[in-house]
Coordinates of C-alpha atoms in Angstrom, one line a residue:
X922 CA 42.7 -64.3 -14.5
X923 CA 42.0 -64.4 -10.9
X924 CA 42.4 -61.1 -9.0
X925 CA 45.6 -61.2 -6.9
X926 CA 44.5 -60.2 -2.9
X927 CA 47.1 -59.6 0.2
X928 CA 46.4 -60.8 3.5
X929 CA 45.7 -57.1 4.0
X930 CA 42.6 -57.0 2.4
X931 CA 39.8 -57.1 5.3
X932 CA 38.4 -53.8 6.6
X933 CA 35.4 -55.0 8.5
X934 CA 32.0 -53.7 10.3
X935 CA 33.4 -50.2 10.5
X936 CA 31.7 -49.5 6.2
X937 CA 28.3 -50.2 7.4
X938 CA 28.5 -48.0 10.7
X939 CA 29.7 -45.1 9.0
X940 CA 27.3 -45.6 5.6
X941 CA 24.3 -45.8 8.2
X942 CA 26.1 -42.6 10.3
X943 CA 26.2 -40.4 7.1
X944 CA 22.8 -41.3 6.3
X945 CA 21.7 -40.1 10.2
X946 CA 23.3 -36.5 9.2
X947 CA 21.7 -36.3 6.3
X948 CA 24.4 -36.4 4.1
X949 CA 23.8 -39.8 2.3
X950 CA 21.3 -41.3 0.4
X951 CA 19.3 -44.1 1.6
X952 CA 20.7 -46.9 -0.1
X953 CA 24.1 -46.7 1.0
X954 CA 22.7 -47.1 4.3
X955 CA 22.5 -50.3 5.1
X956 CA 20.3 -52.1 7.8
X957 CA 23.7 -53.8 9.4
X958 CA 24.7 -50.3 10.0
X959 CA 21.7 -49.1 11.4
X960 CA 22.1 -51.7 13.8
X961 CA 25.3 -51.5 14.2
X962 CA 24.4 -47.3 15.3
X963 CA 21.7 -48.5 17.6
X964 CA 24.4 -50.8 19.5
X965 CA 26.7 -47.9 19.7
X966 CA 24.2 -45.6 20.7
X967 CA 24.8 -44.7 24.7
X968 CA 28.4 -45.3 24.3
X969 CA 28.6 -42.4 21.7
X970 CA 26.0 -40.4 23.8
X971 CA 28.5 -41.1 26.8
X972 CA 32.1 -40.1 25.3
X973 CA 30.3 -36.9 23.5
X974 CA 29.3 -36.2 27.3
X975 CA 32.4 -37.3 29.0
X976 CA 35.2 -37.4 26.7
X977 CA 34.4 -34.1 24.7
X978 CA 33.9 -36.2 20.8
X979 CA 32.4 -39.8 19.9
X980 CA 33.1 -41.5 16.2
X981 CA 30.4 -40.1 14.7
X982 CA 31.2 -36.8 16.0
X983 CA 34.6 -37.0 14.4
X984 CA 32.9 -38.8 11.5
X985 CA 31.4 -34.9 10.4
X986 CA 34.6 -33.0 11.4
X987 CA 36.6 -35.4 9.1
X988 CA 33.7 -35.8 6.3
X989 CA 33.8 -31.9 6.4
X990 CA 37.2 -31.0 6.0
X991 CA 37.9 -33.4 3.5
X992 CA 34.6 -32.4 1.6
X993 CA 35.9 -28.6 2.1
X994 CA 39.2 -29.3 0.8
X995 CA 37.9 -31.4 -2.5
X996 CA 35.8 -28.5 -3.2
X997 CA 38.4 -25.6 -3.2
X998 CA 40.5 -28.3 -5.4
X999 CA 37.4 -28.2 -8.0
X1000 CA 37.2 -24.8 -8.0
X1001 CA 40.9 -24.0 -8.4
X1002 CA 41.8 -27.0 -11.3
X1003 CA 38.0 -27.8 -13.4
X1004 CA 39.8 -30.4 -15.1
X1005 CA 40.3 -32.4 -11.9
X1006 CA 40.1 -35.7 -11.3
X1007 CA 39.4 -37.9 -8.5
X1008 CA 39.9 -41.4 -7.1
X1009 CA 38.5 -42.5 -3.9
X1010 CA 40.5 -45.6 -2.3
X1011 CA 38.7 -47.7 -0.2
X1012 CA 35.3 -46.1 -0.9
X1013 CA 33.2 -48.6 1.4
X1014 CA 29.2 -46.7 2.0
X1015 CA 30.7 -43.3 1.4
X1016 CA 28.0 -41.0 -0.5
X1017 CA 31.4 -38.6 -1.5
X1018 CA 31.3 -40.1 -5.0
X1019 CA 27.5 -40.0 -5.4
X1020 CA 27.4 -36.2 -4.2
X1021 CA 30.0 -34.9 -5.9
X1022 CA 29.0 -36.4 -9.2
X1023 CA 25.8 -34.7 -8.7
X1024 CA 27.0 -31.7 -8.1
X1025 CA 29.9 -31.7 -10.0
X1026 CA 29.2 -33.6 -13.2
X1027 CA 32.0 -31.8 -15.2
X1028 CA 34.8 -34.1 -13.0
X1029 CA 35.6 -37.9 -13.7
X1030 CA 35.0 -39.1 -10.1
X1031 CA 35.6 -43.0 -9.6
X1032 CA 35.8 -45.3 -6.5
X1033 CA 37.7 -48.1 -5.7
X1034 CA 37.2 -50.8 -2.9
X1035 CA 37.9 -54.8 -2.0
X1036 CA 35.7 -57.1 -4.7
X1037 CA 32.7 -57.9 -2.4
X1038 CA 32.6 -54.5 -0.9
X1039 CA 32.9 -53.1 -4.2
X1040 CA 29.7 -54.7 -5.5
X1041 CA 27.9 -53.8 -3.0
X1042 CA 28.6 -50.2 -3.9
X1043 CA 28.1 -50.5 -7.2
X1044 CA 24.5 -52.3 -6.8
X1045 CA 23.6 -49.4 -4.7
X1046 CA 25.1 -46.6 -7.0
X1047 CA 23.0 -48.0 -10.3
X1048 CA 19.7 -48.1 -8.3
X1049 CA 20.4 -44.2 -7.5
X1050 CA 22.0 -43.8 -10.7
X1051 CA 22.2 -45.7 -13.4
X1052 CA 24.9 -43.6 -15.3
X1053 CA 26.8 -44.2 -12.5
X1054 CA 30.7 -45.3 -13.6
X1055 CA 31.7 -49.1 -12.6
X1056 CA 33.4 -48.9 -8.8
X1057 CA 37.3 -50.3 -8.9
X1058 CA 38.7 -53.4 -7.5
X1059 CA 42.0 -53.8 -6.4
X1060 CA 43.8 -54.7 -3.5
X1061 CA 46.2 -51.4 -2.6
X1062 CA 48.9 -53.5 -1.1
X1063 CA 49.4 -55.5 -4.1
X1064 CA 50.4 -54.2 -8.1
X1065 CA 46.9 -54.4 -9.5
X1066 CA 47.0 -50.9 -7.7
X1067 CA 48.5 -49.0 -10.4
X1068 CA 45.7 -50.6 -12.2
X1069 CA 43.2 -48.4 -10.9
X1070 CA 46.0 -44.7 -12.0
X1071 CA 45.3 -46.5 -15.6
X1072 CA 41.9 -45.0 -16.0
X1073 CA 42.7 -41.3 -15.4
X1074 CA 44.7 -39.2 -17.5
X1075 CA 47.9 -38.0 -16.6
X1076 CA 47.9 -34.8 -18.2
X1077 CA 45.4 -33.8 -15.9
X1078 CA 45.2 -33.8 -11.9
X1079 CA 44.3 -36.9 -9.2
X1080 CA 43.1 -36.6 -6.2
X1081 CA 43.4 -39.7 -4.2
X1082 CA 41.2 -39.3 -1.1
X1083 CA 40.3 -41.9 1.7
X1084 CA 38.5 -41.5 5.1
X1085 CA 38.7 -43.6 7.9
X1086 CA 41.3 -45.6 6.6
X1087 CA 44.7 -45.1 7.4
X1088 CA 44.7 -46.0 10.6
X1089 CA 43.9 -49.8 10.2
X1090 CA 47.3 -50.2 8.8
X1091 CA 50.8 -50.7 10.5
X1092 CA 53.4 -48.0 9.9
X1093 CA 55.4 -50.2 7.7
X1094 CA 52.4 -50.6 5.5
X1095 CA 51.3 -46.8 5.5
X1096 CA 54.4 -46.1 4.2
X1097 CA 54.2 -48.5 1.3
X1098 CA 50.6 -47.2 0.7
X1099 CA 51.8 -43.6 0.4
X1100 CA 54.9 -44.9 -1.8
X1101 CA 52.6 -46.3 -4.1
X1102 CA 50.3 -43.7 -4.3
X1103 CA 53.3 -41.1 -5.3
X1104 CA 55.1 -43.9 -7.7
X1105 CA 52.0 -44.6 -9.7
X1106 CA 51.0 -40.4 -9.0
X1107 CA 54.6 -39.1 -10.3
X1108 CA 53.7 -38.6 -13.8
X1109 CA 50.0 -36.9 -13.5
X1110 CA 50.1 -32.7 -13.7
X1111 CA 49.4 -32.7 -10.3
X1112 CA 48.9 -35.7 -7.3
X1113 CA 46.8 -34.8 -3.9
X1114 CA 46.2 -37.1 -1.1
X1115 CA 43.8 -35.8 1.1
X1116 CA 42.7 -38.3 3.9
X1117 CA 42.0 -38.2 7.6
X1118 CA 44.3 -39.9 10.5
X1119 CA 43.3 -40.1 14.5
X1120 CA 46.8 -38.9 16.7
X1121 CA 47.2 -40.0 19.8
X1122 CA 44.7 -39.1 21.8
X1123 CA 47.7 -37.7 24.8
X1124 CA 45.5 -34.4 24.9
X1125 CA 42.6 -36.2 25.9
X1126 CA 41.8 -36.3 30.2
X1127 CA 40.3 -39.9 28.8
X1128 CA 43.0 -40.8 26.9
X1129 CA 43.7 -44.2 28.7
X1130 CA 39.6 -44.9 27.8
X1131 CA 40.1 -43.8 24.3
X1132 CA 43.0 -46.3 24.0
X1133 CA 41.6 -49.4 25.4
X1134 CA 38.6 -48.7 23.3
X1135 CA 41.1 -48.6 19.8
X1136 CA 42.7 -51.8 21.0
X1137 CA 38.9 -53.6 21.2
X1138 CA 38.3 -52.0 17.6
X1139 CA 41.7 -53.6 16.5
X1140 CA 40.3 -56.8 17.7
X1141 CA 36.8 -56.7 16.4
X1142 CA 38.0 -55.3 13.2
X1143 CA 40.7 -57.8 12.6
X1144 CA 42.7 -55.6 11.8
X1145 CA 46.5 -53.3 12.9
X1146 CA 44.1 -50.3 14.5
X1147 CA 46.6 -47.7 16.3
X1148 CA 47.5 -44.5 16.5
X1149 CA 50.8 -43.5 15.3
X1150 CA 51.2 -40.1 15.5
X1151 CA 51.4 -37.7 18.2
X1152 CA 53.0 -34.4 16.6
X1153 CA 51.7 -32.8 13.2
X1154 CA 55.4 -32.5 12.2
X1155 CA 55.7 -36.4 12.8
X1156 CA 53.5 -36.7 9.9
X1157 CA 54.8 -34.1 8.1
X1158 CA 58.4 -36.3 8.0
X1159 CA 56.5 -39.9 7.5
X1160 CA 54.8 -38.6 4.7
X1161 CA 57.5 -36.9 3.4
X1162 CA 59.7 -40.0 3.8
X1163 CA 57.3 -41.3 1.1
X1164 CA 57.9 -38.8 -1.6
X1165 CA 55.0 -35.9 -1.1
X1166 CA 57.0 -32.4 -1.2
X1167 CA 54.2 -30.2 0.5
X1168 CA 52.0 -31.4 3.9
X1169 CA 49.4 -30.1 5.8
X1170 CA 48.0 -31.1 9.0
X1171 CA 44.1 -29.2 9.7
X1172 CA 43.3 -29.9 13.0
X1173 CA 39.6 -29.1 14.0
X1174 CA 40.3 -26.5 16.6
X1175 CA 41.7 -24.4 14.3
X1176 CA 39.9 -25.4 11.0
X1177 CA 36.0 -24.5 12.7
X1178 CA 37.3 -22.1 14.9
X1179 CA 39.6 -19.6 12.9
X1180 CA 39.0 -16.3 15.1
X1181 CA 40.3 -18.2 17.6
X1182 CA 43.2 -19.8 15.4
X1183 CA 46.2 -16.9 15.8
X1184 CA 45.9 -18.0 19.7
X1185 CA 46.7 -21.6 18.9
X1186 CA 50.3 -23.2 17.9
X1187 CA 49.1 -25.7 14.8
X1188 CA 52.4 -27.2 15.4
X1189 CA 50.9 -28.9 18.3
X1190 CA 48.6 -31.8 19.1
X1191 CA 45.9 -29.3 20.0
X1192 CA 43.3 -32.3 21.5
X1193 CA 41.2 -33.3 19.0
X1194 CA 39.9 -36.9 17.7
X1195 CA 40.9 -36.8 14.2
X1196 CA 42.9 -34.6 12.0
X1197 CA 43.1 -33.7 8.2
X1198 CA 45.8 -34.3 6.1
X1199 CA 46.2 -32.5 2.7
X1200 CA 49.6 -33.9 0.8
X1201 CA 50.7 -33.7 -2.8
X1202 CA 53.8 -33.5 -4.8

């Protein structure tokens, strides 16, 4: 049976920049870097230098305030609920699933991306690993989605977690994302969503630069780039909207800065590139 596939289904270049960034921190193992990426990070180089200098962040500074929080957050999860369980959407070069297998072995960990990225993955994760389980692949915006809930059981927790993602899509299709994720979620002991999301960058002195720049991404990528979201609260409702019953915004002033936190209203768009999102139902 041939694998149904939206027109949603491209998420471009941006895998093999970030595989080949996590690799840089030291984070990654070497085959998920990839030498596209590398050159990919050599191109991108003095612009990053430049907007770490001038603009106060870059992508691959927000790529380790993101990784971090959401690394952070899966670990407390671990800790607090053993039996946890975890499925990665959109998985691209991400070494998440290859760390925290390794140093959590107890937890059933899977990741899911697109067919072709998919195999890539999973070529890379049986050289490292040959116990490694099979990635996923489905296309989220179509039913073979629920496919993917099938393998994990529901008397247990899921964690759905994705980074760098949710912003390539259009509100209309966020929303059906998160609807999805809390339909096929509803009957599990538990259903988390942690991902990341980039606000509007009004905080920014640069905020004009940071927005021509997304709209050349959009174009490169192929795909609905934007920023949606300018408030935490406005997440708080879209998500909300979707079905999740608790949502939290970490933003990274107050997240790596918490002496500093009780001086800041969390409530507000407090500058930063990205923030963290941690829903569940």
């Amino acid at each position: 049976m041939t694998q149904q596939l939206s027109k949603h289904r491209h998420i471009s270049f941006t895998a093999h920049y970030t595989g080949y960034i996590w690799y840089q921190m030291g984070i990654s193992h070497p085959l998920l870097a990839t030498s596209k990426g590398k050159s990919l990070a050599f191109i991108a180089n003095p612009i990053e230098t430049w907007a770490e200098k001038y603009v106060g962040g870059s992508m691959r500074t927000t790529l380790k305030e993101r990784h971090t929080m959401l690394d952070d957050t899966l670990k407390q999860l671990i800790h607090q609920c053993p039996d946890l369980q975890v499925l990665e959407i959109a998985a691209g070069l991400s070494p998440r699933g290859w760390w925290f297998r390794k140093h959590f072995s107890h937890i059933d960990y899977r990741e899911l991306d697109l067919p072709d990225m998919a195999k890539t993955k999973q070529t890379a994760l049986q050289q490292i690993d040959p116990s490694s389980p099979q990635v996923l692949s489905v296309d989220l915006f179509t039913e073979d989605f629920k496919n993917a809930f099938a393998v994990f059981d529901p008397q247990r927790p899921l964690v759905i977690i994705s980074e760098g993602l949710i912003n390539y899509f259009e509100k209309d299709l966020l929303q059906q994302l998160l609807k999805s994720i809390v339909h096929y979620g509803q009957n599990f002991k538990a259903l988390h969503y942690l991902t990341d999301i980039y606000p509007e960058p009004v905080k920014n002195k640069l905020a004009s630069v940071i927005w021509n720049s997304s709209k050349l991404l959009k174009v490169i990528s192929r795909s609905a780039f934007s920023f949606h979201f300018q408030k935490p609260q406005e997440i708080q409702d879209f998500f909300k909207i979707a079905g999740f019953t608790q949502v939290e915004v970490l933003q990274p002033h107050v997240y790596f800065q918490p002496q500093q936190s009780a001086q800041m209203n969390s409530e507000e768009h407090l500058g930063d590139l990205v923030w963290m999102i941690h829903a569940k139902t």
